[in-house]
Amino acid sequence: MEPLSSLSGRQRAAVSALAAAAEAADGVAPLNEEARLQLGREDALHWLATEGDTVVGYAQWQPTNATAQLFVHPGHRRAGHGTSLHTALVADVAEPALWAFGDLHAAQRFAASRDLVPARGLHIMERAIGDAPGRPVPDGVTLRPFTDADTDAFLAVNAAAFADHPEQGHFSADDLANRRAEDWWDPAGLILAEDAEGVVGFHWTKRHPGNTGEVYVLGVHPRGAGRGLGGILLDAGLAHLAGTGATRVILYVDAVNAPAVALYERSGFAVFHTDTLYRPATRD
Ligand SMILES: CC(C)(COP(=O)(O)OP(=O)(O)OC[C@H]1O[C@@H](n2cnc3c(N)ncnc32)[C@H](O)[C@@H]1OP(=O)(O)O)[C@@H](O)C(=O)NCCC(=O)NCCS
């Protein structure tokens, strides 16, 4: 099985249909947002597992995150396709780390069969949106929606806030442009906190179809730390989402990011599932 550096329109449609079938069976999408965007771009490598002319499995490697995602059609599992995709991945990418969204039983068993061990947990937390009043904004700080003129300031605050984060720390002008081309993009949902020195934090919300909203990215520049801006921005974003009709809100947070998990728990969020990143077991 050879890696492809891009997918044809037909291959892309086949992978999207496959992903929809896996999501219907598993209750969790097998590809995350970045992987879905990469189906139409040329920054990732792709492997297709086939039976005759039918695509039955798919793997993607993202060099920027150094992680892979891999899944097999629910009707074609336990036939070795997962193993073939992983073998092909390992042949081209030394020691790939692999996401298991929802960390399903099959993924746990499959990972064990490939000598992979859990290395990182990403919590998905949720809460209902009530109409609790927002926390008061300190003097000298204003909240306002994003405008085009804020692009550089936004990217700089994001880079500083997520300097140690494996994915969000690399968020680029291109990544922003890609999100802005998506149907859900809404500048009013990207709320900036500004003080005398400029933009100091932001809460980027995302509206999903139905009644769900997301705390997409919440970041405060280290110079703004200790002023309660995280909670204030969180409330402002929740109020915005409530205004668009969302009644439930979700967010993703690294399980080891104790201050962020604590902020969200204090704000009424609870973990409802955890994605797991598997890595090859180290042999001593
Ligand atoms: C995990 C997944 C990719 C496995 O694909 P697959 O084609 O069924 O995998 P294989 O047939 O190559 O299975 C290899 C081994 O994994 C283990 N395994 C896989 N699924 C299993 C299950 N449901 N229960 C127990 N063991 C399982 C077995 O040891 C199996 O070998 P065996 O069939 O000879 O017993 C597939 O279930 C899937 O797409 N799940 C949803 C997406 C996902 O979770 N991906 C993350 C992978 S870490």
PDB file of C-alpha atoms in Angstrom, residues 25-240:
ATOM      1  CA  ALA A  25     -21.765   2.816  13.945  1.00  0.00           C
ATOM      2  CA  ASP A  26     -19.350   4.078  16.623  1.00  0.00           C
ATOM      3  CA  GLY A  27     -21.160   7.210  17.833  1.00  0.00           C
ATOM      4  CA  VAL A  28     -17.973   9.240  17.378  1.00  0.00           C
ATOM      5  CA  ALA A  29     -16.362  10.660  14.220  1.00  0.00           C
ATOM      6  CA  PRO A  30     -13.168   8.788  13.217  1.00  0.00           C
ATOM      7  CA  LEU A  31     -11.502  11.926  11.788  1.00  0.00           C
ATOM      8  CA  ASN A  32     -11.166  15.246  13.557  1.00  0.00           C
ATOM      9  CA  GLU A  33     -11.763  18.650  12.004  1.00  0.00           C
ATOM     10  CA  GLU A  34      -8.144  19.081  10.869  1.00  0.00           C
ATOM     11  CA  ALA A  35      -8.151  15.651   9.175  1.00  0.00           C
ATOM     12  CA  ARG A  36     -11.401  16.456   7.357  1.00  0.00           C
ATOM     13  CA  LEU A  37      -9.873  19.723   6.110  1.00  0.00           C
ATOM     14  CA  GLN A  38      -6.734  17.841   5.020  1.00  0.00           C
ATOM     15  CA  LEU A  39      -8.794  15.568   2.721  1.00  0.00           C
ATOM     16  CA  GLY A  40      -8.839  18.460   0.269  1.00  0.00           C
ATOM     17  CA  ARG A  41      -5.323  19.809   0.813  1.00  0.00           C
ATOM     18  CA  GLU A  42      -1.778  18.658   0.155  1.00  0.00           C
ATOM     19  CA  ASP A  43      -0.119  18.834   3.563  1.00  0.00           C
ATOM     20  CA  ALA A  44      -0.929  15.277   4.665  1.00  0.00           C
ATOM     21  CA  LEU A  45      -0.259  11.717   3.452  1.00  0.00           C
ATOM     22  CA  HIS A  46      -3.156   9.342   2.801  1.00  0.00           C
ATOM     23  CA  TRP A  47      -3.490   5.547   2.595  1.00  0.00           C
ATOM     24  CA  LEU A  48      -6.565   3.754   1.230  1.00  0.00           C
ATOM     25  CA  ALA A  49      -7.406   0.136   2.078  1.00  0.00           C
ATOM     26  CA  THR A  50      -9.554  -1.420  -0.659  1.00  0.00           C
ATOM     27  CA  GLU A  51     -11.571  -4.544  -1.354  1.00  0.00           C
ATOM     28  CA  GLY A  52     -11.865  -4.699  -5.151  1.00  0.00           C
ATOM     29  CA  ASP A  53     -12.836  -1.151  -6.147  1.00  0.00           C
ATOM     30  CA  THR A  54     -14.362  -0.331  -2.770  1.00  0.00           C
ATOM     31  CA  VAL A  55     -12.503   1.824  -0.248  1.00  0.00           C
ATOM     32  CA  VAL A  56     -12.941   0.099   3.134  1.00  0.00           C
ATOM     33  CA  GLY A  57     -10.318   1.802   5.294  1.00  0.00           C
ATOM     34  CA  TYR A  58      -8.304   5.005   5.483  1.00  0.00           C
ATOM     35  CA  ALA A  59      -5.256   6.368   7.281  1.00  0.00           C
ATOM     36  CA  GLN A  60      -3.923   9.935   7.319  1.00  0.00           C
ATOM     37  CA  TRP A  61      -0.569  11.263   8.539  1.00  0.00           C
ATOM     38  CA  GLN A  62      -0.282  14.950   9.491  1.00  0.00           C
ATOM     39  CA  PRO A  63       3.391  15.977   9.518  1.00  0.00           C
ATOM     40  CA  THR A  64       2.691  19.291  11.295  1.00  0.00           C
ATOM     41  CA  ASN A  65       1.191  17.505  14.311  1.00  0.00           C
ATOM     42  CA  ALA A  66       3.231  14.299  13.876  1.00  0.00           C
ATOM     43  CA  THR A  67       0.057  12.277  14.408  1.00  0.00           C
ATOM     44  CA  ALA A  68      -2.040   9.832  12.389  1.00  0.00           C
ATOM     45  CA  GLN A  69      -5.736   8.894  12.273  1.00  0.00           C
ATOM     46  CA  LEU A  70      -6.903   5.530  10.998  1.00  0.00           C
ATOM     47  CA  PHE A  71     -10.255   3.744  10.654  1.00  0.00           C
ATOM     48  CA  VAL A  72     -12.022   0.886   8.906  1.00  0.00           C
ATOM     49  CA  HIS A  73     -15.615   0.610   7.653  1.00  0.00           C
ATOM     50  CA  PRO A  74     -17.753  -1.066  10.351  1.00  0.00           C
ATOM     51  CA  GLY A  75     -18.777  -3.805   7.909  1.00  0.00           C
ATOM     52  CA  HIS A  76     -15.167  -4.697   7.070  1.00  0.00           C
ATOM     53  CA  ARG A  77     -13.513  -4.885  10.489  1.00  0.00           C
ATOM     54  CA  ARG A  78     -11.581  -7.839  11.948  1.00  0.00           C
ATOM     55  CA  ALA A  79     -10.341  -8.659   8.429  1.00  0.00           C
ATOM     56  CA  GLY A  80      -6.849  -7.235   8.810  1.00  0.00           C
ATOM     57  CA  HIS A  81      -7.433  -3.842   7.115  1.00  0.00           C
ATOM     58  CA  GLY A  82      -6.536  -1.890  10.246  1.00  0.00           C
ATOM     59  CA  THR A  83      -3.335  -3.877  10.532  1.00  0.00           C
ATOM     60  CA  SER A  84      -2.481  -3.329   6.824  1.00  0.00           C
ATOM     61  CA  LEU A  85      -3.045   0.433   7.131  1.00  0.00           C
ATOM     62  CA  HIS A  86      -0.935   0.631  10.266  1.00  0.00           C
ATOM     63  CA  THR A  87       1.838  -1.477   8.713  1.00  0.00           C
ATOM     64  CA  ALA A  88       1.889   0.868   5.688  1.00  0.00           C
ATOM     65  CA  LEU A  89       1.945   3.909   7.978  1.00  0.00           C
ATOM     66  CA  VAL A  90       4.838   2.568  10.018  1.00  0.00           C
ATOM     67  CA  ALA A  91       6.784   1.761   6.811  1.00  0.00           C
ATOM     68  CA  ASP A  92       6.700   5.433   5.744  1.00  0.00           C
ATOM     69  CA  VAL A  93       6.556   7.300   9.043  1.00  0.00           C
ATOM     70  CA  ALA A  94       8.873   6.273  11.849  1.00  0.00           C
ATOM     71  CA  GLU A  95       6.977   5.643  15.102  1.00  0.00           C
ATOM     72  CA  PRO A  96       3.681   7.377  14.231  1.00  0.00           C
ATOM     73  CA  ALA A  97       1.406   8.394  17.100  1.00  0.00           C
ATOM     74  CA  LEU A  98      -2.233   7.463  16.484  1.00  0.00           C
ATOM     75  CA  TRP A  99      -5.456   9.167  17.688  1.00  0.00           C
ATOM     76  CA  ALA A 100      -8.352   7.070  18.978  1.00  0.00           C
ATOM     77  CA  PHE A 101     -11.414   9.354  19.162  1.00  0.00           C
ATOM     78  CA  GLY A 102     -13.643   8.222  22.005  1.00  0.00           C
ATOM     79  CA  ASP A 103     -11.051   5.546  22.804  1.00  0.00           C
ATOM     80  CA  LEU A 104     -13.502   2.794  21.842  1.00  0.00           C
ATOM     81  CA  HIS A 105     -13.022  -0.790  22.985  1.00  0.00           C
ATOM     82  CA  ALA A 106     -11.983  -1.882  19.440  1.00  0.00           C
ATOM     83  CA  ALA A 107      -9.362   0.902  19.353  1.00  0.00           C
ATOM     84  CA  GLN A 108      -7.958  -0.183  22.730  1.00  0.00           C
ATOM     85  CA  ARG A 109      -7.711  -3.811  21.580  1.00  0.00           C
ATOM     86  CA  PHE A 110      -6.308  -2.816  18.194  1.00  0.00           C
ATOM     87  CA  ALA A 111      -3.697  -0.532  19.808  1.00  0.00           C
ATOM     88  CA  ALA A 112      -2.632  -3.351  22.131  1.00  0.00           C
ATOM     89  CA  SER A 113      -2.300  -5.687  19.136  1.00  0.00           C
ATOM     90  CA  ARG A 114       0.023  -3.123  17.479  1.00  0.00           C
ATOM     91  CA  ASP A 115       2.126  -2.644  20.628  1.00  0.00           C
ATOM     92  CA  LEU A 116       0.847   0.908  21.162  1.00  0.00           C
ATOM     93  CA  VAL A 117       0.281   2.466  24.588  1.00  0.00           C
ATOM     94  CA  PRO A 118      -1.831   5.504  25.672  1.00  0.00           C
ATOM     95  CA  ALA A 119       0.341   8.641  25.758  1.00  0.00           C
ATOM     96  CA  ARG A 120      -2.013  11.628  25.911  1.00  0.00           C
ATOM     97  CA  GLY A 121      -5.652  12.171  26.833  1.00  0.00           C
ATOM     98  CA  LEU A 122      -7.872  14.885  25.394  1.00  0.00           C
ATOM     99  CA  HIS A 123     -11.076  15.449  27.367  1.00  0.00           C
ATOM    100  CA  ILE A 124     -14.305  16.428  25.698  1.00  0.00           C
ATOM    101  CA  MET A 125     -16.303  18.347  28.310  1.00  0.00           C
ATOM    102  CA  GLU A 126     -19.901  19.574  28.067  1.00  0.00           C
ATOM    103  CA  ARG A 127     -22.533  21.601  29.896  1.00  0.00           C
ATOM    104  CA  ALA A 128     -25.937  23.123  29.268  1.00  0.00           C
ATOM    105  CA  ILE A 129     -25.978  26.876  28.564  1.00  0.00           C
ATOM    106  CA  GLY A 130     -28.107  28.580  31.171  1.00  0.00           C
ATOM    107  CA  ASP A 131     -28.661  32.302  31.446  1.00  0.00           C
ATOM    108  CA  ALA A 132     -26.222  32.936  34.311  1.00  0.00           C
ATOM    109  CA  PRO A 133     -24.909  36.513  34.291  1.00  0.00           C
ATOM    110  CA  GLY A 134     -21.370  37.006  32.950  1.00  0.00           C
ATOM    111  CA  ARG A 135     -18.498  37.870  35.288  1.00  0.00           C
ATOM    112  CA  PRO A 136     -17.778  41.653  35.442  1.00  0.00           C
ATOM    113  CA  VAL A 137     -15.128  42.953  33.048  1.00  0.00           C
ATOM    114  CA  PRO A 138     -12.270  44.771  34.861  1.00  0.00           C
ATOM    115  CA  ASP A 139     -11.649  48.486  34.235  1.00  0.00           C
ATOM    116  CA  GLY A 140      -9.420  49.108  31.246  1.00  0.00           C
ATOM    117  CA  VAL A 141     -10.485  45.925  29.447  1.00  0.00           C
ATOM    118  CA  THR A 142     -13.030  45.838  26.635  1.00  0.00           C
ATOM    119  CA  LEU A 143     -14.584  42.877  24.856  1.00  0.00           C
ATOM    120  CA  ARG A 144     -15.360  43.173  21.154  1.00  0.00           C
ATOM    121  CA  PRO A 145     -15.734  40.999  18.038  1.00  0.00           C
ATOM    122  CA  PHE A 146     -12.811  40.171  15.748  1.00  0.00           C
ATOM    123  CA  THR A 147     -12.251  42.330  12.638  1.00  0.00           C
ATOM    124  CA  ASP A 148      -9.880  41.743   9.689  1.00  0.00           C
ATOM    125  CA  ALA A 149      -7.462  44.302  11.157  1.00  0.00           C
ATOM    126  CA  ASP A 150      -6.962  42.008  14.202  1.00  0.00           C
ATOM    127  CA  THR A 151      -5.453  39.060  12.282  1.00  0.00           C
ATOM    128  CA  ASP A 152      -1.803  39.615  13.274  1.00  0.00           C
ATOM    129  CA  ALA A 153      -2.631  40.503  16.887  1.00  0.00           C
ATOM    130  CA  PHE A 154      -4.879  37.450  17.178  1.00  0.00           C
ATOM    131  CA  LEU A 155      -2.187  35.116  15.797  1.00  0.00           C
ATOM    132  CA  ALA A 156       0.439  36.622  18.132  1.00  0.00           C
ATOM    133  CA  VAL A 157      -1.763  36.193  21.231  1.00  0.00           C
ATOM    134  CA  ASN A 158      -2.620  32.629  20.158  1.00  0.00           C
ATOM    135  CA  ALA A 159       1.070  31.758  19.693  1.00  0.00           C
ATOM    136  CA  ALA A 160       1.990  33.200  23.108  1.00  0.00           C
ATOM    137  CA  ALA A 161      -0.972  31.594  24.912  1.00  0.00           C
ATOM    138  CA  PHE A 162      -0.314  28.173  23.355  1.00  0.00           C
ATOM    139  CA  ALA A 163       3.507  28.283  23.144  1.00  0.00           C
ATOM    140  CA  ASP A 164       3.740  24.763  24.631  1.00  0.00           C
ATOM    141  CA  HIS A 165       0.703  23.251  22.928  1.00  0.00           C
ATOM    142  CA  PRO A 166       1.437  20.596  20.277  1.00  0.00           C
ATOM    143  CA  GLU A 167      -1.278  21.686  17.794  1.00  0.00           C
ATOM    144  CA  GLN A 168      -2.671  25.104  18.695  1.00  0.00           C
ATOM    145  CA  GLY A 169       0.820  26.580  19.159  1.00  0.00           C
ATOM    146  CA  HIS A 170       1.432  26.137  15.394  1.00  0.00           C
ATOM    147  CA  PHE A 171      -1.818  27.806  14.314  1.00  0.00           C
ATOM    148  CA  SER A 172      -0.863  29.941  11.269  1.00  0.00           C
ATOM    149  CA  ALA A 173      -2.367  32.632   9.021  1.00  0.00           C
ATOM    150  CA  ASP A 174      -3.189  29.801   6.558  1.00  0.00           C
ATOM    151  CA  ASP A 175      -4.972  27.852   9.290  1.00  0.00           C
ATOM    152  CA  LEU A 176      -7.032  30.952  10.106  1.00  0.00           C
ATOM    153  CA  ALA A 177      -7.839  31.483   6.405  1.00  0.00           C
ATOM    154  CA  ASN A 178      -9.032  27.839   6.176  1.00  0.00           C
ATOM    155  CA  ARG A 179     -11.360  28.262   9.161  1.00  0.00           C
ATOM    156  CA  ARG A 180     -12.666  31.525   7.717  1.00  0.00           C
ATOM    157  CA  ALA A 181     -13.656  29.648   4.548  1.00  0.00           C
ATOM    158  CA  GLU A 182     -15.813  27.221   6.566  1.00  0.00           C
ATOM    159  CA  ASP A 183     -19.610  27.634   6.777  1.00  0.00           C
ATOM    160  CA  TRP A 184     -19.548  28.120  10.541  1.00  0.00           C
ATOM    161  CA  TRP A 185     -17.106  31.072  10.543  1.00  0.00           C
ATOM    162  CA  ASP A 186     -18.661  34.081  12.273  1.00  0.00           C
ATOM    163  CA  PRO A 187     -16.474  37.044  13.301  1.00  0.00           C
ATOM    164  CA  ALA A 188     -19.004  37.900  16.037  1.00  0.00           C
ATOM    165  CA  GLY A 189     -18.209  34.484  17.571  1.00  0.00           C
ATOM    166  CA  LEU A 190     -14.496  35.330  17.913  1.00  0.00           C
ATOM    167  CA  ILE A 191     -14.502  37.654  20.909  1.00  0.00           C
ATOM    168  CA  LEU A 192     -11.365  39.634  21.726  1.00  0.00           C
ATOM    169  CA  ALA A 193     -10.342  41.114  25.071  1.00  0.00           C
ATOM    170  CA  GLU A 194      -8.356  44.300  24.605  1.00  0.00           C
ATOM    171  CA  ASP A 195      -6.504  46.507  27.078  1.00  0.00           C
ATOM    172  CA  ALA A 196      -4.244  49.566  26.708  1.00  0.00           C
ATOM    173  CA  GLU A 197      -1.499  47.397  25.173  1.00  0.00           C
ATOM    174  CA  GLY A 198      -3.787  45.760  22.612  1.00  0.00           C
ATOM    175  CA  VAL A 199      -5.380  42.345  22.259  1.00  0.00           C
ATOM    176  CA  VAL A 200      -4.690  40.283  25.393  1.00  0.00           C
ATOM    177  CA  GLY A 201      -7.018  37.304  25.011  1.00  0.00           C
ATOM    178  CA  PHE A 202      -9.776  35.782  22.947  1.00  0.00           C
ATOM    179  CA  HIS A 203     -12.601  33.288  23.002  1.00  0.00           C
ATOM    180  CA  TRP A 204     -13.273  31.725  19.620  1.00  0.00           C
ATOM    181  CA  THR A 205     -16.644  29.990  19.637  1.00  0.00           C
ATOM    182  CA  LYS A 206     -17.913  27.578  17.024  1.00  0.00           C
ATOM    183  CA  ARG A 207     -21.540  26.875  16.210  1.00  0.00           C
ATOM    184  CA  HIS A 208     -22.299  23.259  15.271  1.00  0.00           C
ATOM    185  CA  PRO A 209     -25.491  22.213  13.472  1.00  0.00           C
ATOM    186  CA  GLY A 210     -28.417  21.587  15.838  1.00  0.00           C
ATOM    187  CA  ASN A 211     -28.301  22.945  19.384  1.00  0.00           C
ATOM    188  CA  THR A 212     -24.561  22.571  20.086  1.00  0.00           C
ATOM    189  CA  GLY A 213     -21.925  25.257  20.414  1.00  0.00           C
ATOM    190  CA  GLU A 214     -18.231  24.844  21.165  1.00  0.00           C
ATOM    191  CA  VAL A 215     -15.599  26.686  23.151  1.00  0.00           C
ATOM    192  CA  TYR A 216     -13.355  26.321  20.097  1.00  0.00           C
ATOM    193  CA  VAL A 217     -10.249  28.089  21.421  1.00  0.00           C
ATOM    194  CA  LEU A 218      -9.919  30.157  24.593  1.00  0.00           C
ATOM    195  CA  GLY A 219      -6.552  31.855  25.010  1.00  0.00           C
ATOM    196  CA  VAL A 220      -5.082  34.575  27.232  1.00  0.00           C
ATOM    197  CA  HIS A 221      -1.619  36.052  26.613  1.00  0.00           C
ATOM    198  CA  PRO A 222       0.730  35.363  29.571  1.00  0.00           C
ATOM    199  CA  ARG A 223       0.913  39.159  30.179  1.00  0.00           C
ATOM    200  CA  GLY A 224      -2.831  39.076  30.982  1.00  0.00           C
ATOM    201  CA  ALA A 225      -2.679  36.142  33.382  1.00  0.00           C
ATOM    202  CA  GLY A 226      -4.121  36.496  36.899  1.00  0.00           C
ATOM    203  CA  ARG A 227      -6.832  39.025  35.988  1.00  0.00           C
ATOM    204  CA  GLY A 228      -9.664  36.509  35.599  1.00  0.00           C
ATOM    205  CA  LEU A 229      -9.801  37.122  31.844  1.00  0.00           C
ATOM    206  CA  GLY A 230     -10.211  33.394  31.042  1.00  0.00           C
ATOM    207  CA  GLY A 231     -13.500  33.203  32.975  1.00  0.00           C
ATOM    208  CA  ILE A 232     -14.736  36.549  31.633  1.00  0.00           C
ATOM    209  CA  LEU A 233     -14.025  35.524  28.035  1.00  0.00           C
ATOM    210  CA  LEU A 234     -15.584  32.109  28.660  1.00  0.00           C
ATOM    211  CA  ASP A 235     -18.837  33.725  29.881  1.00  0.00           C
ATOM    212  CA  ALA A 236     -18.903  36.189  26.985  1.00  0.00           C
ATOM    213  CA  GLY A 237     -18.553  33.336  24.484  1.00  0.00           C
ATOM    214  CA  LEU A 238     -21.265  31.279  26.195  1.00  0.00           C
ATOM    215  CA  ALA A 239     -23.592  34.295  26.092  1.00  0.00           C
ATOM    216  CA  HIS A 240     -22.849  34.681  22.378  1.00  0.00           C
TER     217      HIS A 240
END
